Coordinates of C-alpha atoms in Angstrom, one line a residue:
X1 CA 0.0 0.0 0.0
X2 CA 1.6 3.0 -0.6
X3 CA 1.1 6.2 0.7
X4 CA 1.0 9.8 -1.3
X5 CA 2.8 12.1 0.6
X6 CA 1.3 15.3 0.2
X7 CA 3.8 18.6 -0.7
X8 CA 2.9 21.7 1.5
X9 CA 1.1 24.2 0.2
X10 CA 3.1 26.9 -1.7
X11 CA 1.7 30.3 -0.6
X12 CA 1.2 32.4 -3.7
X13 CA 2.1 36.4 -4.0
X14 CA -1.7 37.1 -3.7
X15 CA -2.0 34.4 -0.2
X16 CA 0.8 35.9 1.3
X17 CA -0.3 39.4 0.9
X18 CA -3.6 38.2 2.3
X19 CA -1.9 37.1 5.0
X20 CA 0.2 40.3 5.8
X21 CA -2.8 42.5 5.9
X22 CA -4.7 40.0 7.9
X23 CA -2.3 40.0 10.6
X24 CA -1.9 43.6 10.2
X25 CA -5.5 44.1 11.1
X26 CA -5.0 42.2 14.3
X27 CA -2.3 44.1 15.4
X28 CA -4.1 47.1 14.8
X29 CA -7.3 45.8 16.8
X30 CA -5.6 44.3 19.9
X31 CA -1.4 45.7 19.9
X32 CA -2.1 49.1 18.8
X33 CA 1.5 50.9 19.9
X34 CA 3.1 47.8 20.5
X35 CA 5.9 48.9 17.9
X36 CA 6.8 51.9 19.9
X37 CA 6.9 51.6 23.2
X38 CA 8.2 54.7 24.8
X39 CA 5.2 56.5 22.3
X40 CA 3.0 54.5 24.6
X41 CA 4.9 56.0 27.3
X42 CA 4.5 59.3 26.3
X43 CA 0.9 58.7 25.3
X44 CA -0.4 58.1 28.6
X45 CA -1.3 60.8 30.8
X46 CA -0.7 58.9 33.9
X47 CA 3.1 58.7 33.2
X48 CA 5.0 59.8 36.2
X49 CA 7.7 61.6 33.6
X50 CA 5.3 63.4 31.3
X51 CA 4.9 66.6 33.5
X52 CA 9.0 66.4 33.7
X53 CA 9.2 65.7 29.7
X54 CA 6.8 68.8 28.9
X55 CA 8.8 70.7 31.6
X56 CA 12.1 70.7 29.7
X57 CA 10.3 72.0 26.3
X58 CA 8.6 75.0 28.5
X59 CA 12.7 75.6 29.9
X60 CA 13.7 75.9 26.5
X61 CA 11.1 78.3 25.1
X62 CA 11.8 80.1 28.3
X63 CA 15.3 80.3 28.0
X64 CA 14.9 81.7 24.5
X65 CA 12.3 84.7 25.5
X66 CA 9.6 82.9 24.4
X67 CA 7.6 83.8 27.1
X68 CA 3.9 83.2 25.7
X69 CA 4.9 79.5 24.9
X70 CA 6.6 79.3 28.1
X71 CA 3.1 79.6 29.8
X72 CA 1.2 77.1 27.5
X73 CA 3.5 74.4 28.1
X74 CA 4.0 74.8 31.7
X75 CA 0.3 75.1 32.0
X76 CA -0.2 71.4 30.4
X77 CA 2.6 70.5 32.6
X78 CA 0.8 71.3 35.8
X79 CA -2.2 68.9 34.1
X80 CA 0.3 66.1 34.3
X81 CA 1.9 67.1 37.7
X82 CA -0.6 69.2 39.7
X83 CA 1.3 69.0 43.1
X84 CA 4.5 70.1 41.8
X85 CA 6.0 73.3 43.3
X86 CA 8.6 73.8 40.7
X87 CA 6.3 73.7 37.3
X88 CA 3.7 76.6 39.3
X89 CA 7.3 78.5 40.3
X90 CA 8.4 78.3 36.8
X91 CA 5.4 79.5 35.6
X92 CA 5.2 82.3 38.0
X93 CA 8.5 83.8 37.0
X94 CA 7.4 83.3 33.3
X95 CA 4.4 85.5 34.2
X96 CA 6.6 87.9 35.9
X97 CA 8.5 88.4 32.6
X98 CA 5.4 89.1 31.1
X99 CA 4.4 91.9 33.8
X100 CA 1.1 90.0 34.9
X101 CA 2.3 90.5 38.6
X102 CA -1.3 89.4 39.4
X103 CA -0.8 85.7 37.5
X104 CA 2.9 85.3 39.1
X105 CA 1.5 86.1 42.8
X106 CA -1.5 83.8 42.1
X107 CA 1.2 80.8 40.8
X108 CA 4.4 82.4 43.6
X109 CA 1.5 81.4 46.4
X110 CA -0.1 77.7 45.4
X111 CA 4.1 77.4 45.3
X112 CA 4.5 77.7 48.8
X113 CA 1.7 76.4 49.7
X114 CA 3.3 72.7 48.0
X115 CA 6.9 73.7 49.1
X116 CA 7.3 76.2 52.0
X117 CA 11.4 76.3 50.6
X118 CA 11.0 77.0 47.2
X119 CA 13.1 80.4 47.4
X120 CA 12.5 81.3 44.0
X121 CA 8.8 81.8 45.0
X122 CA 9.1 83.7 47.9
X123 CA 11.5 86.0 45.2
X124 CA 8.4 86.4 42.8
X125 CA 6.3 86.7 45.7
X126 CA 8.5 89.6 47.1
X127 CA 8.9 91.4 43.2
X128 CA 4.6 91.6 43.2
X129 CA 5.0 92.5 46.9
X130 CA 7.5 95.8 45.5
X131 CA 5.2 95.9 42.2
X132 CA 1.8 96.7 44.8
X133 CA 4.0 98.8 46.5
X134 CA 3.1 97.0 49.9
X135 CA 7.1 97.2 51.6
X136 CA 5.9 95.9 54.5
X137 CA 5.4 92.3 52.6
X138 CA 8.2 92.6 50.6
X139 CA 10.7 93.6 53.3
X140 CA 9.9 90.4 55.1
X141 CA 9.3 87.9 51.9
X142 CA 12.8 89.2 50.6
X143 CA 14.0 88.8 53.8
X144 CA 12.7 85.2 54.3
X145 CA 14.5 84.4 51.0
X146 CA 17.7 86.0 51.6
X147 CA 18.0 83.8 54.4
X148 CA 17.1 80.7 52.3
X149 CA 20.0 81.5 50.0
X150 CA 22.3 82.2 53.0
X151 CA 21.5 78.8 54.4
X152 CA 21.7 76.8 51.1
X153 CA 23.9 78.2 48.5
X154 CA 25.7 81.7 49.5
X155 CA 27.3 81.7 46.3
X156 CA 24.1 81.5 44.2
X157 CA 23.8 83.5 41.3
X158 CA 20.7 85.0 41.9
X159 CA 22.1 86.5 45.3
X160 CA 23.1 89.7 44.7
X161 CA 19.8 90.5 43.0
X162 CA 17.9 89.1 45.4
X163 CA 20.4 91.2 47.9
X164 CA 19.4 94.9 45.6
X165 CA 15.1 93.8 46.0
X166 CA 15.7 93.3 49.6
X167 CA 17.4 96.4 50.5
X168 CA 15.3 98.5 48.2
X169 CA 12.2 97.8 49.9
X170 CA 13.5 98.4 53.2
X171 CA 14.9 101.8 52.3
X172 CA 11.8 102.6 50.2
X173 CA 9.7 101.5 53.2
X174 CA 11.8 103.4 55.7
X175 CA 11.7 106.9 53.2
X176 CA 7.7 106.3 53.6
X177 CA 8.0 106.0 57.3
X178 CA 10.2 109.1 57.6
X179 CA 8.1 110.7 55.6
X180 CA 5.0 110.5 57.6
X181 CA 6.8 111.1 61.1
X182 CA 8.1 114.3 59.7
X183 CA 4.8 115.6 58.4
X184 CA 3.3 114.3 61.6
X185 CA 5.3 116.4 63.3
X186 CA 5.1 119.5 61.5
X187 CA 1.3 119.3 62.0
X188 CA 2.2 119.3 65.7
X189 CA 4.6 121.9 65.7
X190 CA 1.5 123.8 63.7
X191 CA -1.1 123.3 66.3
X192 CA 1.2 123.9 69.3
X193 CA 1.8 127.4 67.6
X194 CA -2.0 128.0 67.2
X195 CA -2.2 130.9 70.1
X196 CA -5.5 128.6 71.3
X197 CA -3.2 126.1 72.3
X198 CA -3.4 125.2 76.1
X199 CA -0.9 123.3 77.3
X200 CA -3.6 120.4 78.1
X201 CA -3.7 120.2 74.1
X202 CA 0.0 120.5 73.4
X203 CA 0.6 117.2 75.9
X204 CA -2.8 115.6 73.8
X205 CA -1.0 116.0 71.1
X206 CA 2.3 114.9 71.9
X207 CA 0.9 111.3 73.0
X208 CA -1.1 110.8 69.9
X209 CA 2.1 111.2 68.1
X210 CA 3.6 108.9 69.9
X211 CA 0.9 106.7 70.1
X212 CA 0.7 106.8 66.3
X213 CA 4.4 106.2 65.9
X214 CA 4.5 103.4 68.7
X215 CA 1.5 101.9 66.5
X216 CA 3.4 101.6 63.6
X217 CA 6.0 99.1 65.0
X218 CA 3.7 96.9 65.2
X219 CA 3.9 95.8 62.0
X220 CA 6.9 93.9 62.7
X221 CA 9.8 96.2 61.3
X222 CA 12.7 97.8 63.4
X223 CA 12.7 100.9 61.4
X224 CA 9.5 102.2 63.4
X225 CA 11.5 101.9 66.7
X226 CA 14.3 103.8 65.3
X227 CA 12.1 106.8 64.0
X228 CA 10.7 106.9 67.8
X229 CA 13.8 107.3 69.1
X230 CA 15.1 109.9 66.9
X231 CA 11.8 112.1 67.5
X232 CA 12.2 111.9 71.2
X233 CA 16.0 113.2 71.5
X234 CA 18.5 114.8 68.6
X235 CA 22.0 113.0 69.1
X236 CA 23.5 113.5 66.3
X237 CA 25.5 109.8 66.3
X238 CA 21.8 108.8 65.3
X239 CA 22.1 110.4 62.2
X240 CA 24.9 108.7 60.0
X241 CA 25.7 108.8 57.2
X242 CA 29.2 107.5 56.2
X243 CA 29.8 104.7 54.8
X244 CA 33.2 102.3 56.0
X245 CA 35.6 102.3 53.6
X246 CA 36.4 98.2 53.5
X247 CA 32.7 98.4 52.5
X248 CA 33.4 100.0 49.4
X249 CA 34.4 98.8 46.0
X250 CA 37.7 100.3 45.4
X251 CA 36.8 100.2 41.3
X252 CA 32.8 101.5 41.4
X253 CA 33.2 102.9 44.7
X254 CA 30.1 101.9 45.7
X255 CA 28.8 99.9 48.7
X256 CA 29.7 96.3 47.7
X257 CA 26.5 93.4 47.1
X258 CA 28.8 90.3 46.8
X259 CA 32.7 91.0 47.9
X260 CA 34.8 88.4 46.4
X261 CA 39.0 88.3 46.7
X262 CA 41.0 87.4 44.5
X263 CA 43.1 83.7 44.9
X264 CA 46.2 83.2 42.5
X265 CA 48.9 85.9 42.2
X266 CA 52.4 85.8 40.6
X267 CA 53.7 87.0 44.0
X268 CA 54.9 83.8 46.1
X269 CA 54.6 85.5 49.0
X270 CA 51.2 86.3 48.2
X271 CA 48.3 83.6 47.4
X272 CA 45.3 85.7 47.8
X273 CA 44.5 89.3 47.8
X274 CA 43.8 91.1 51.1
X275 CA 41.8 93.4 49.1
X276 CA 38.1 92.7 48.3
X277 CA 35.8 93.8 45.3
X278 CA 32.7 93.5 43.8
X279 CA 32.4 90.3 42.0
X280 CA 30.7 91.7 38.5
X281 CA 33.2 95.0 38.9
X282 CA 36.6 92.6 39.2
X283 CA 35.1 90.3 36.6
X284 CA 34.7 93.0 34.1
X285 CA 38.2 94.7 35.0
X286 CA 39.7 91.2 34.3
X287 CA 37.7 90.6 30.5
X288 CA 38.9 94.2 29.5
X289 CA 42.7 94.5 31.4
X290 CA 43.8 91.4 31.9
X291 CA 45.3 89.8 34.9
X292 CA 46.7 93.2 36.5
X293 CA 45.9 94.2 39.9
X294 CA 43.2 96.9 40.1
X295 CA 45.3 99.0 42.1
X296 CA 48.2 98.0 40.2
X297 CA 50.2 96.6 42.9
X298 CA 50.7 93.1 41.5
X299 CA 50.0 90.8 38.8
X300 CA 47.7 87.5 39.1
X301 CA 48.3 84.1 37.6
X302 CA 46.9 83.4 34.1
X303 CA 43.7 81.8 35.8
X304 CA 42.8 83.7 38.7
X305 CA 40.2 82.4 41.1
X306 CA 37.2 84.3 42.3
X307 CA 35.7 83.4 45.6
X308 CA 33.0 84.8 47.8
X309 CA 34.3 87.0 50.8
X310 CA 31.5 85.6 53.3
X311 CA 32.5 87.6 56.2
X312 CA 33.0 90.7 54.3
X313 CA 29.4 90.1 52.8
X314 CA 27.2 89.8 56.6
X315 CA 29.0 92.8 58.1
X316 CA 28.1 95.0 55.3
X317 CA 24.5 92.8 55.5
X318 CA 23.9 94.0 59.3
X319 CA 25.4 97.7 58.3
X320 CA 22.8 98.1 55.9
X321 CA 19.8 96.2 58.0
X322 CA 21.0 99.0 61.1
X323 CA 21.4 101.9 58.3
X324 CA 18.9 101.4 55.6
X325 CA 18.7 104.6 53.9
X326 CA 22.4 104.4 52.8
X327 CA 21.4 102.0 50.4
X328 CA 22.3 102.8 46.6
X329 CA 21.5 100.7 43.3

């Protein structure tokens, strides 16, 4: 008996084709992305990297002054990532570089309200604060974030800017204060001179000037307390106005923000220079004459090393929170 052994079946152009698109279909019905997976990835709004992902295309429209963009993306970032601080701080100082202080103080507060040290808020937070002219709220969210940078990075970049908002507002707030006690005085100097003035009203008058000026250091500033004092004696030591010299740039000649000094001279004897300068003044003096000493007294190393003169930078700090209308820009 013999068997026929039967040849396989030779697919055909036309059966194989068939085939291709049949299976085709399948993989579209059941493995719809299974060719890509990270588009999967990217596709589903649950991923814990999409806000991240969208974050990095808002930093670059940002960083090129895109600002509009900026905003868009970081607000479908937040959709992804609604309890991060950073993507509401990012769009906050987007919004401040669009001048809707209103937007930036809105996004500045749900910050801190998901990170109480995000410093970068309490800086927007402080620039609305100047922008609504309420000094009292910026002298204390400036404050509150010079400290932060203090504790965490002293060498931050954004320090010395932070450093100029801070002090502004504290001599802008002080001017105000000033301000008022002087005129409140000259409308009590007027009254006492009224010839109907007993002096029963001259001593009414006198404590509700001093009431009203004890009031106002209530709101938590030491500049009140030093206006009291001044309107109840005239020492003239209260009034100063010089400025130490070692606090002085010796190239702007201006009160320094951020003191650096100098490591790396030619001289042997020498490794760092015992004088100290403002960090963007000695920078500059270095791009457009070289490595020569300021003052001209030495020459530095080819590569010259910058660093932050800390101790230099806290007394001038506590000069200026003790004298804040000797403040310049």
């Amino acid at each position: 008996m013999h068997f026929r052994v039967r040849k396989p079946h030779k697919l055909t152009f036309s059966t194989g084709h068939i085939f291709r698109n049949h299976w085709k279909k399948v993989c579209s019905l059941f493995l719809p992305s299974c060719r890509d997976k990270r588009a999967r990835e990217m596709s589903s709004p649950s991923s814990p990297n999409k806000w991240e992902q969208i974050k990095t295309v808002a930093n670059g429209y940002f960083a090129n002054g895109d600002f509009e963009r900026a905003v868009s993306e970081y607000s479908k970032a937040i959709q992804h990532g609604p309890d991060q601080s950073v993507l509401f701080t990012n769009r906050a100082l987007t919004h401040l570089k669009l001048l809707d202080f209103q937007k930036a103080e809105n996004d500045a507060l749900r910050a801190v309200e998901l990170s109480s040290s995000s410093m970068k808020a309490y800086y927007v937070l402080g620039r609305c604060h100047t922008h609504n002219n309420d000094q009292v709220k910026a002298v204390r969210t400036f404050k509150r974030c010079l400290d932060m940078v203090n504790a965490a990075d002293p060498t931050m970049g954004l320090y010395k800017e932070i450093f100029s908002f801070y002090f502004r507002a504290r001599k802008s707030f002080y001017d105000e204060r000033r301000a008022s006690m002087l005129l409140s005085m000259r409308e009590v100097v007027e009254t006492c001179k009224s010839p109907s003035c007993d002096n029963d009203t001259r001593s009414s008058v006198m404590e509700q000037l001093f009431s009203a000026l004890e009031e106002g250091n209530r709101i938590g500033d030491e500049h009140g307390s030093v206006l009291v004092q001044r309107a109840g004696h005239n020492h003239t030591s209260d009034f100063f106005n010089e400025v130490p010299e070692c606090f002085l740039c010796p190239i702007s000649m201006e009160i320094m923000k951020d003191p650096v000094m100098v490591i790396g001279t030619a001289n042997p004897t020498l490794m760092c220079s015992k004088q100290s300068y403002e960090r963007e003044c000695i920078e500059k003096h270095f791009l457009m004459n070289g490595r020569s000493d300021p003052l001209g007294r030495f020459e530095y190393l080819p590569q010259p090393v910058v660093i932050p003169n800390l101790t230099l930078r806290m007394s001038i700090h506590c000069f200026l929170e003790a004298h804040p209308w000797l403040f310049t820009d």
